[in-house]
mmCIF file of C-alpha atoms and ligand atoms in Angstrom:
data_model
loop_
_atom_site.group_PDB
_atom_site.id
_atom_site.type_symbol
_atom_site.label_atom_id
_atom_site.label_comp_id
_atom_site.label_asym_id
_atom_site.label_seq_id
_atom_site.Cartn_x
_atom_site.Cartn_y
_atom_site.Cartn_z
ATOM 1 C CA MET A 1 29.915 7.455 -42.016
ATOM 2 C CA GLY A 2 27.224 6.112 -39.768
ATOM 3 C CA TYR A 3 23.669 6.263 -38.564
ATOM 4 C CA VAL A 4 21.611 7.569 -35.658
ATOM 5 C CA ALA A 5 18.709 5.366 -34.569
ATOM 6 C CA LYS A 6 16.241 4.846 -31.739
ATOM 7 C CA ASN A 7 15.504 1.593 -29.842
ATOM 8 C CA ASP A 8 12.699 0.341 -32.057
ATOM 9 C CA ILE A 9 14.795 0.535 -35.222
ATOM 10 C CA LEU A 10 17.781 -1.046 -33.529
ATOM 11 C CA ASP A 11 15.618 -3.865 -32.248
ATOM 12 C CA LEU A 12 14.579 -4.601 -35.844
ATOM 13 C CA PHE A 13 18.249 -4.674 -36.796
ATOM 14 C CA ILE A 14 19.132 -6.932 -33.856
ATOM 15 C CA ALA A 15 16.212 -9.240 -34.693
ATOM 16 C CA GLN A 16 17.698 -9.652 -38.187
ATOM 17 C CA LEU A 17 21.164 -10.291 -36.784
ATOM 18 C CA THR A 18 19.918 -12.977 -34.374
ATOM 19 C CA LYS A 19 18.922 -15.145 -37.360
ATOM 20 C CA GLN A 20 22.617 -15.545 -38.156
ATOM 21 C CA TYR A 21 24.399 -14.669 -34.914
ATOM 22 C CA LEU A 22 24.408 -15.259 -31.189
ATOM 23 C CA ILE A 23 24.879 -11.817 -29.641
ATOM 24 C CA PHE A 24 26.736 -11.380 -26.357
ATOM 25 C CA ALA A 25 26.929 -8.092 -24.459
ATOM 26 C CA PRO A 26 27.185 -6.758 -20.922
ATOM 27 C CA LYS A 27 23.792 -7.265 -19.287
ATOM 28 C CA ARG A 28 22.313 -6.883 -15.829
ATOM 29 C CA PHE A 29 21.853 -9.975 -13.677
ATOM 30 C CA LYS A 30 19.333 -8.812 -11.082
ATOM 31 C CA ASN A 31 20.394 -9.783 -7.546
ATOM 32 C CA GLY A 32 23.379 -11.599 -9.044
ATOM 33 C CA GLY A 33 25.947 -9.418 -7.277
ATOM 34 C CA ILE A 34 28.156 -10.339 -4.363
ATOM 35 C CA TYR A 35 25.509 -9.233 -1.829
ATOM 36 C CA SER A 36 21.916 -10.428 -2.019
ATOM 37 C CA ASP A 37 20.491 -7.041 -2.953
ATOM 38 C CA THR A 38 23.088 -6.117 -5.561
ATOM 39 C CA ASP A 39 23.145 -6.725 -9.291
ATOM 40 C CA CYS A 40 25.974 -8.029 -11.405
ATOM 41 C CA ILE A 41 26.874 -6.708 -14.852
ATOM 42 C CA ARG A 42 28.452 -9.464 -16.849
ATOM 43 C CA TYR A 43 28.276 -10.987 -20.310
ATOM 44 C CA GLY A 44 25.222 -12.870 -21.481
ATOM 45 C CA GLU A 45 23.203 -13.460 -24.638
ATOM 46 C CA VAL A 46 20.983 -10.538 -25.656
ATOM 47 C CA THR A 47 18.117 -10.277 -28.122
ATOM 48 C CA SER A 48 17.193 -6.598 -27.792
ATOM 49 C CA ILE A 49 19.069 -3.328 -27.396
ATOM 50 C CA ASP A 50 17.491 -2.552 -23.988
ATOM 51 C CA GLN A 51 19.174 -5.617 -22.486
ATOM 52 C CA ILE A 52 22.616 -4.133 -23.102
ATOM 53 C CA VAL A 53 24.121 -2.089 -20.253
ATOM 54 C CA PHE A 54 25.859 0.967 -21.698
ATOM 55 C CA ASP A 55 26.276 3.193 -18.656
ATOM 56 C CA GLU A 56 28.209 0.872 -16.298
ATOM 57 C CA LYS A 57 31.427 -1.093 -16.552
ATOM 58 C CA SER A 58 30.900 -4.862 -16.641
ATOM 59 C CA GLU A 59 32.379 -6.551 -13.568
ATOM 60 C CA TYR A 60 33.537 -9.475 -15.689
ATOM 61 C CA SER A 61 35.094 -9.071 -19.104
ATOM 62 C CA PHE A 62 33.942 -10.398 -22.487
ATOM 63 C CA LYS A 63 36.494 -13.215 -22.061
ATOM 64 C CA GLU A 64 33.974 -15.931 -21.234
ATOM 65 C CA THR A 65 32.353 -15.559 -24.689
ATOM 66 C CA VAL A 66 35.467 -16.940 -26.404
ATOM 67 C CA LEU A 67 36.961 -18.846 -23.475
ATOM 68 C CA PRO A 68 34.151 -20.397 -21.431
ATOM 69 C CA VAL A 69 34.686 -20.687 -17.664
ATOM 70 C CA ILE A 70 34.138 -24.440 -18.030
ATOM 71 C CA GLN A 71 34.551 -25.866 -21.517
ATOM 72 C CA THR A 72 33.982 -29.521 -22.382
ATOM 73 C CA LEU A 73 36.548 -30.400 -25.037
ATOM 74 C CA PHE A 74 35.564 -33.987 -25.784
ATOM 75 C CA PHE A 75 33.709 -37.002 -24.451
ATOM 76 C CA PHE A 76 35.364 -40.393 -24.078
ATOM 77 C CA THR A 77 34.240 -43.983 -23.705
ATOM 78 C CA GLU A 78 36.368 -47.106 -23.474
ATOM 79 C CA GLY A 79 37.081 -47.233 -27.196
ATOM 80 C CA SER A 80 36.334 -43.840 -28.690
ATOM 81 C CA THR A 81 36.205 -40.091 -28.266
ATOM 82 C CA LYS A 82 33.782 -37.475 -29.577
ATOM 83 C CA GLU A 83 34.443 -33.763 -29.779
ATOM 84 C CA ALA A 84 31.992 -31.536 -27.942
ATOM 85 C CA ASP A 85 29.583 -29.704 -30.244
ATOM 86 C CA ILE A 86 29.966 -25.964 -30.607
ATOM 87 C CA THR A 87 27.387 -23.498 -31.884
ATOM 88 C CA GLN A 88 26.898 -23.446 -35.651
ATOM 89 C CA LYS A 89 25.928 -19.777 -35.477
ATOM 90 C CA GLU A 90 28.387 -16.934 -35.774
ATOM 91 C CA ILE A 91 28.911 -14.717 -32.734
ATOM 92 C CA ILE A 92 28.801 -10.968 -32.147
ATOM 93 C CA VAL A 93 30.396 -9.527 -29.008
ATOM 94 C CA PHE A 94 29.719 -5.956 -27.818
ATOM 95 C CA LEU A 95 32.746 -4.678 -25.885
ATOM 96 C CA ARG A 96 34.747 -1.578 -25.002
ATOM 97 C CA SER A 97 38.106 -0.502 -26.413
ATOM 98 C CA CYS A 98 40.192 -1.895 -23.519
ATOM 99 C CA ASP A 99 38.536 -5.290 -23.979
ATOM 100 C CA LEU A 100 39.076 -5.278 -27.733
ATOM 101 C CA HIS A 101 42.765 -4.748 -26.978
ATOM 102 C CA GLY A 102 42.415 -7.610 -24.464
ATOM 103 C CA MET A 103 41.175 -9.806 -27.321
ATOM 104 C CA LYS A 104 44.486 -9.263 -29.076
ATOM 105 C CA ARG A 105 46.266 -10.584 -25.949
ATOM 106 C CA LEU A 106 44.039 -13.688 -25.872
ATOM 107 C CA ASP A 107 44.829 -14.287 -29.547
ATOM 108 C CA ASP A 108 48.544 -13.927 -28.781
ATOM 109 C CA MET A 109 48.307 -16.647 -26.169
ATOM 110 C CA TYR A 110 45.929 -19.043 -27.880
ATOM 111 C CA LEU A 111 46.730 -18.584 -31.579
ATOM 112 C CA HIS A 112 50.290 -17.291 -31.888
ATOM 113 C CA ASN A 113 52.163 -18.728 -28.889
ATOM 114 C CA GLY A 114 53.159 -21.964 -30.629
ATOM 115 C CA PRO A 115 50.571 -24.050 -32.507
ATOM 116 C CA ALA A 116 47.088 -22.512 -32.478
ATOM 117 C CA ASP A 117 44.755 -23.873 -29.819
ATOM 118 C CA TYR A 118 42.213 -25.902 -31.776
ATOM 119 C CA TYR A 119 39.269 -25.385 -29.407
ATOM 120 C CA TYR A 120 39.839 -21.656 -29.037
ATOM 121 C CA GLN A 121 40.248 -21.246 -32.783
ATOM 122 C CA GLN A 122 36.923 -22.967 -33.446
ATOM 123 C CA ILE A 123 35.043 -20.333 -31.470
ATOM 124 C CA ARG A 124 37.312 -17.400 -32.308
ATOM 125 C CA SER A 125 36.864 -17.834 -36.067
ATOM 126 C CA LYS A 126 33.138 -17.159 -35.644
ATOM 127 C CA VAL A 127 33.415 -13.898 -33.682
ATOM 128 C CA LYS A 128 32.822 -10.311 -34.838
ATOM 129 C CA PHE A 129 33.086 -7.265 -32.583
ATOM 130 C CA VAL A 130 30.898 -4.255 -31.933
ATOM 131 C CA LEU A 131 32.747 -1.506 -30.094
ATOM 132 C CA ILE A 132 30.890 0.260 -27.279
ATOM 133 C CA GLY A 133 32.147 3.848 -27.192
ATOM 134 C CA CYS A 134 33.253 5.322 -23.850
ATOM 135 C CA GLU A 135 31.876 8.810 -23.232
ATOM 136 C CA HIS A 136 33.647 8.963 -19.883
ATOM 137 C CA SER A 137 36.074 6.972 -17.825
ATOM 138 C CA PHE A 138 34.819 4.624 -15.092
ATOM 139 C CA GLU A 139 36.231 4.158 -11.586
ATOM 140 C CA ASN A 140 39.718 2.588 -11.572
ATOM 141 C CA CYS A 141 40.149 2.664 -15.388
ATOM 142 C CA PHE A 142 43.672 3.501 -16.574
ATOM 143 C CA CYS A 143 43.327 2.685 -20.276
ATOM 144 C CA VAL A 144 44.956 5.964 -21.382
ATOM 145 C CA SER A 145 48.199 5.089 -19.546
ATOM 146 C CA MET A 146 48.149 1.646 -21.183
ATOM 147 C CA GLY A 147 47.356 3.049 -24.675
ATOM 148 C CA THR A 148 44.146 1.017 -25.007
ATOM 149 C CA ASN A 149 41.587 3.846 -24.967
ATOM 150 C CA ARG A 150 41.099 3.748 -28.763
ATOM 151 C CA CYS A 151 40.830 1.066 -31.404
ATOM 152 C CA GLU A 152 39.826 0.666 -35.022
ATOM 153 C CA ASN A 153 39.443 -3.072 -35.545
ATOM 154 C CA TYR A 154 35.679 -3.304 -35.070
ATOM 155 C CA GLU A 155 32.863 -4.196 -37.474
ATOM 156 C CA MET A 156 30.567 -1.615 -35.963
ATOM 157 C CA SER A 157 30.639 0.868 -33.085
ATOM 158 C CA ILE A 158 27.736 2.006 -30.960
ATOM 159 C CA ASP A 159 27.335 4.892 -28.517
ATOM 160 C CA LYS A 160 24.213 5.514 -26.479
ATOM 161 C CA SER A 161 23.403 9.206 -26.440
ATOM 162 C CA GLY A 162 20.155 10.000 -24.613
ATOM 163 C CA GLU A 163 17.358 8.224 -26.498
ATOM 164 C CA ASN A 164 19.530 7.732 -29.564
ATOM 165 C CA TYR A 165 22.193 5.231 -30.547
ATOM 166 C CA ARG A 166 25.022 6.506 -32.692
ATOM 167 C CA ILE A 167 26.419 3.837 -34.980
ATOM 168 C CA ASN A 168 29.517 3.668 -37.123
ATOM 169 C CA CYS A 169 29.322 0.607 -39.359
ATOM 170 C CA LYS A 170 32.187 -0.895 -41.366
ATOM 171 C CA ASN A 171 30.554 -4.251 -42.106
ATOM 172 C CA LYS A 172 29.059 -4.174 -45.619
ATOM 173 C CA ASP A 173 26.198 -6.606 -44.934
ATOM 174 C CA TRP A 174 25.168 -4.817 -41.770
ATOM 175 C CA LYS A 175 25.349 -1.454 -43.570
ATOM 176 C CA LYS A 176 22.924 -2.732 -46.148
ATOM 177 C CA GLN A 177 20.565 -3.950 -43.426
ATOM 178 C CA LEU A 178 20.729 -0.577 -41.678
ATOM 179 C CA SER A 179 20.086 1.301 -44.934
ATOM 180 C CA ASP A 180 17.107 -0.988 -45.633
ATOM 181 C CA LEU A 181 15.645 0.281 -42.360
ATOM 182 C CA ASN A 182 15.522 3.744 -43.977
ATOM 183 C CA LEU A 183 18.286 5.210 -41.813
ATOM 184 C CA ALA A 184 20.057 8.108 -43.451
ATOM 185 C CA GLU A 185 23.868 8.093 -43.363
ATOM 186 C CA GLU A 186 25.607 10.787 -41.349
ATOM 187 C CA PRO A 187 29.083 11.276 -39.893
ATOM 188 C CA VAL A 188 29.513 9.259 -36.680
ATOM 189 C CA ALA A 189 32.685 8.237 -34.848
ATOM 190 C CA PRO A 190 32.912 6.199 -31.645
ATOM 191 C CA SER A 191 33.640 8.219 -28.516
ATOM 192 C CA TYR A 192 36.722 7.472 -26.456
ATOM 193 C CA VAL A 193 38.277 8.866 -23.305
ATOM 194 C CA THR A 194 41.416 10.955 -23.361
ATOM 195 C CA GLU A 195 42.111 10.955 -19.634
ATOM 196 C CA ASN A 196 41.438 8.798 -16.580
ATOM 197 C CA LEU A 197 41.519 9.760 -12.921
ATOM 198 C CA ILE A 198 43.965 6.904 -12.373
ATOM 199 C CA GLN A 199 47.302 7.078 -14.123
ATOM 200 C CA VAL A 200 50.100 4.566 -13.982
ATOM 201 C CA SER A 201 53.734 4.906 -14.814
ATOM 202 C CA ILE A 202 55.810 1.849 -15.606
ATOM 203 C CA PRO A 203 59.473 2.684 -15.019
ATOM 204 C CA GLY A 204 61.591 2.626 -18.162
ATOM 205 C CA ASN A 205 64.418 0.934 -16.223
ATOM 206 C CA LEU A 206 62.180 -1.898 -14.955
ATOM 207 C CA GLU A 207 64.173 -5.113 -14.593
ATOM 208 C CA PHE A 208 63.386 -8.493 -13.104
ATOM 209 C CA THR A 209 65.622 -7.579 -10.154
ATOM 210 C CA VAL A 210 62.565 -5.703 -8.781
ATOM 211 C CA ALA A 211 61.408 -9.169 -7.699
ATOM 212 C CA GLN A 212 63.891 -8.802 -4.783
ATOM 213 C CA SER A 213 62.213 -5.626 -3.502
ATOM 214 C CA LYS A 214 60.302 -5.448 -0.235
ATOM 215 C CA ILE A 215 57.304 -3.852 -2.010
ATOM 216 C CA TRP A 216 55.794 -7.334 -2.438
ATOM 217 C CA ASP A 217 55.810 -8.141 1.271
ATOM 218 C CA GLU A 218 52.673 -6.148 2.163
ATOM 219 C CA TYR A 219 50.598 -8.497 -0.016
ATOM 220 C CA ASP A 220 51.611 -11.533 2.082
ATOM 221 C CA SER A 221 49.029 -10.578 4.686
ATOM 222 C CA ARG A 222 46.621 -8.330 2.726
ATOM 223 C CA CYS A 223 45.812 -10.733 -0.118
ATOM 224 C CA ILE A 224 43.520 -13.640 0.754
ATOM 225 C CA ASN A 225 44.297 -15.479 -2.503
ATOM 226 C CA CYS A 226 40.672 -15.629 -3.628
ATOM 227 C CA GLY A 227 41.643 -15.339 -7.317
ATOM 228 C CA ARG A 228 38.889 -12.864 -8.175
ATOM 229 C CA CYS A 229 41.409 -10.492 -9.778
ATOM 230 C CA ASN A 230 42.297 -13.200 -12.299
ATOM 231 C CA PHE A 231 38.728 -14.161 -13.101
ATOM 232 C CA VAL A 232 37.623 -10.626 -13.999
ATOM 233 C CA CYS A 233 40.771 -9.882 -16.015
ATOM 234 C CA PRO A 234 40.307 -9.884 -19.802
ATOM 235 C CA THR A 235 43.912 -10.966 -20.312
ATOM 236 C CA CYS A 236 44.363 -13.805 -17.789
ATOM 237 C CA THR A 237 44.407 -16.975 -19.863
ATOM 238 C CA CYS A 238 45.344 -19.862 -17.545
ATOM 239 C CA PHE A 239 43.230 -22.982 -17.202
ATOM 240 C CA SER A 240 43.354 -26.423 -15.549
ATOM 241 C CA MET A 241 42.335 -29.708 -17.161
ATOM 242 C CA GLN A 242 39.736 -31.915 -15.486
ATOM 243 C CA ASP A 243 38.567 -35.386 -16.439
ATOM 244 C CA MET A 244 35.014 -36.028 -15.249
ATOM 245 C CA TYR A 245 33.967 -39.693 -15.016
ATOM 246 C CA TYR A 246 30.316 -40.651 -15.346
ATOM 247 C CA SER A 247 30.666 -44.204 -14.110
ATOM 248 C CA ASP A 248 32.390 -46.237 -11.459
ATOM 249 C CA ASN A 249 34.520 -48.022 -14.050
ATOM 250 C CA GLY A 250 36.270 -44.724 -14.707
ATOM 251 C CA LYS A 251 36.369 -45.133 -18.474
ATOM 252 C CA VAL A 252 33.420 -43.008 -19.593
ATOM 253 C CA GLY A 253 33.355 -39.272 -19.162
ATOM 254 C CA GLU A 254 34.427 -35.924 -20.511
ATOM 255 C CA ARG A 255 37.539 -33.756 -20.514
ATOM 256 C CA ARG A 256 37.042 -30.149 -19.527
ATOM 257 C CA ARG A 257 39.178 -27.122 -19.188
ATOM 258 C CA VAL A 258 38.361 -24.748 -16.407
ATOM 259 C CA TRP A 259 39.688 -21.237 -15.653
ATOM 260 C CA ALA A 260 42.566 -21.226 -13.188
ATOM 261 C CA SER A 261 44.153 -18.503 -11.067
ATOM 262 C CA CYS A 262 47.828 -17.895 -10.334
ATOM 263 C CA MET A 263 46.764 -16.269 -7.026
ATOM 264 C CA VAL A 264 45.143 -19.338 -5.442
ATOM 265 C CA ASP A 265 46.670 -22.223 -3.500
ATOM 266 C CA GLY A 266 47.681 -25.214 -5.579
ATOM 267 C CA PHE A 267 48.324 -23.334 -8.856
ATOM 268 C CA THR A 268 52.040 -24.037 -8.719
ATOM 269 C CA ASP A 269 51.843 -27.591 -7.333
ATOM 270 C CA VAL A 270 53.860 -30.014 -9.451
ATOM 271 C CA ALA A 271 54.376 -33.767 -9.561
ATOM 272 C CA GLY A 272 56.562 -35.023 -6.732
ATOM 273 C CA GLY A 273 55.032 -32.683 -4.150
ATOM 274 C CA GLY A 274 56.781 -29.445 -5.203
ATOM 275 C CA SER A 275 54.937 -26.162 -4.761
ATOM 276 C CA TYR A 276 56.183 -22.707 -5.733
ATOM 277 C CA ARG A 277 55.165 -19.122 -4.908
ATOM 278 C CA LYS A 278 53.619 -20.136 -1.607
ATOM 279 C CA LYS A 279 53.446 -16.575 -0.258
ATOM 280 C CA ASN A 280 50.734 -14.221 -1.519
ATOM 281 C CA GLY A 281 53.310 -11.494 -2.139
ATOM 282 C CA GLN A 282 55.209 -13.845 -4.447
ATOM 283 C CA ARG A 283 51.988 -14.523 -6.367
ATOM 284 C CA MET A 284 51.262 -10.787 -6.643
ATOM 285 C CA ARG A 285 54.813 -10.223 -7.900
ATOM 286 C CA PHE A 286 54.399 -12.951 -10.527
ATOM 287 C CA LYS A 287 51.047 -11.572 -11.718
ATOM 288 C CA VAL A 288 52.138 -7.935 -11.829
ATOM 289 C CA LEU A 289 55.435 -8.566 -13.604
ATOM 290 C CA HIS A 290 53.718 -10.828 -16.126
ATOM 291 C CA LYS A 291 51.211 -8.070 -16.896
ATOM 292 C CA VAL A 292 53.646 -5.161 -17.164
ATOM 293 C CA TYR A 293 57.112 -6.595 -17.731
ATOM 294 C CA ASP A 294 57.866 -9.987 -19.262
ATOM 295 C CA TYR A 295 54.886 -10.207 -21.633
ATOM 296 C CA LYS A 296 56.066 -7.034 -23.330
ATOM 297 C CA LYS A 297 59.510 -8.529 -23.891
ATOM 298 C CA ARG A 298 57.923 -11.183 -26.070
ATOM 299 C CA ASN A 299 55.046 -9.286 -27.696
ATOM 300 C CA GLY A 300 56.149 -5.647 -27.770
ATOM 301 C CA TYR A 301 53.255 -4.290 -25.674
ATOM 302 C CA HIS A 302 51.990 -4.825 -22.157
ATOM 303 C CA MET A 303 49.531 -7.544 -21.295
ATOM 304 C CA CYS A 304 47.491 -5.348 -18.940
ATOM 305 C CA VAL A 305 44.969 -3.181 -20.810
ATOM 306 C CA GLY A 306 44.112 -0.949 -17.844
ATOM 307 C CA CYS A 307 40.443 -1.926 -17.462
ATOM 308 C CA GLY A 308 40.760 -1.622 -13.668
ATOM 309 C CA ARG A 309 38.457 -4.583 -13.011
ATOM 310 C CA CYS A 310 40.977 -6.234 -10.673
ATOM 311 C CA ASP A 311 40.889 -3.090 -8.516
ATOM 312 C CA ASP A 312 37.070 -2.962 -8.672
ATOM 313 C CA ILE A 313 36.643 -6.554 -7.506
ATOM 314 C CA CYS A 314 39.335 -7.125 -4.859
ATOM 315 C CA PRO A 315 37.698 -7.758 -1.447
ATOM 316 C CA GLU A 316 40.885 -6.550 0.275
ATOM 317 C CA TYR A 317 41.052 -3.239 -1.647
ATOM 318 C CA ILE A 318 44.367 -4.212 -3.166
ATOM 319 C CA SER A 319 45.054 -1.874 -6.041
ATOM 320 C CA PHE A 320 46.914 -3.203 -9.058
ATOM 321 C CA SER A 321 47.425 0.332 -10.390
ATOM 322 C CA ASN A 322 48.939 1.422 -7.057
ATOM 323 C CA CYS A 323 51.226 -1.569 -7.222
ATOM 324 C CA ILE A 324 52.410 -0.601 -10.722
ATOM 325 C CA ASN A 325 53.163 2.875 -9.400
ATOM 326 C CA LYS A 326 55.317 1.359 -6.640
ATOM 327 C CA LEU A 327 57.615 -0.334 -9.151
ATOM 328 C CA SER A 328 59.919 2.683 -9.457
ATOM 329 C CA GLU A 329 60.347 2.736 -5.673
ATOM 330 C CA GLY A 330 61.123 -0.993 -5.880
ATOM 331 C CA MET A 331 63.708 -0.418 -8.617
ATOM 332 C CA LYS A 332 65.393 2.316 -6.544
ATOM 333 C CA GLU A 333 65.547 -0.028 -3.574
ATOM 334 C CA VAL A 334 67.161 -2.917 -5.469
ATOM 335 C CA SER A 335 69.530 -0.642 -7.424
ATOM 336 C CA LYS A 336 71.246 0.726 -4.272
HETATM 337 S S1 LIG B 401 41.294 -10.234 -5.662
HETATM 338 FE FE1 LIG B 401 42.624 -9.251 -4.120
HETATM 339 S S2 LIG B 401 42.586 -10.660 -2.360
HETATM 340 FE FE2 LIG B 401 41.792 -11.808 -4.132
HETATM 341 S S3 LIG B 401 43.643 -12.831 -4.981
HETATM 342 FE FE3 LIG B 401 43.397 -10.893 -6.101
HETATM 343 S S4 LIG B 401 44.713 -9.442 -4.975
HETATM 344 FE FE4 LIG B 401 44.372 -11.202 -3.606
HETATM 345 S S1 LIG B 402 45.522 -6.696 -14.687
HETATM 346 FE FE1 LIG B 402 43.684 -5.625 -13.886
HETATM 347 S S2 LIG B 402 43.650 -3.663 -15.005
HETATM 348 FE FE2 LIG B 402 45.070 -5.006 -16.116
HETATM 349 S S3 LIG B 402 43.805 -5.991 -17.720
HETATM 350 FE FE3 LIG B 402 43.776 -7.379 -15.923
HETATM 351 S S4 LIG B 402 41.951 -6.794 -14.738
HETATM 352 FE FE4 LIG B 402 42.355 -5.115 -16.203
#
């Protein structure tokens, strides 16, 4: 069951929620796009329903709400350390089905891949999700091929339909608040897409031997290793550690973790001067096979959720979905 409401009623509901929660959703950053006269849709704090962008895909994923781009972990002085404060409020994140599946991948990496990551867990334990329904597929999406076009593990879903918002609420407290606003219950289910223009096919016989194929070579010159594909991806989880010193004595400062990219120079540098995957094609191979091959061996499903953001953002028009579709050609080549 659910509710149908207009902006003014939803704003009352959101105003009540903001007493207890910080709310993050895709919002428009005017003139924040890559060119001076373009906007950027990315995640930010919202306090009213009109601030949420429903009709466009966000260029960046929800990831930065649980895994900040730069996160101070603790402060240190000569004799002591102090953990960085985190918000005392709970958090609500509005996101689409592919991203909610992406959340499961982040949890795999940060909570279930060995001991749970303390800093991630602190934020993650505060988060609840509101699913944004997808009435239609966006450019470059291939969620249906990846099986991420539907999900059930949300507290509430919301679809914008003309002037109305269609809500399916599972959270008991929120249901009560919505009923107190005199909304009558009616049957509502979140919309989801059943087909995308882009389809991918991951060969059933995919083996690591595909790493020897020549399909990777074209990326040596096409990719400029900017790392944008990693930063927009909801399932890329790598970070670097940085110690920032406030003083010349080098003993007072803070430790941060900062998003990292397997596509940029220096990612594979190791002590002693070693450096691996120097060619861009090698980096593409590593990224692609991590997303649609080796991760599945460990977790039973692919890491990539088919959001298509890496294809949307690449300045060299390199298509990740095209690359997946070349894997069968690669397997044929190395199986000869
Ligand atoms: S966004 Fe494109 S050019 Fe930049 S690192 Fe990724 S694949 Fe290479
Ligand atoms: S690899 Fe590309 S399509 Fe797959 S989840 Fe990451 S950004 Fe989305």
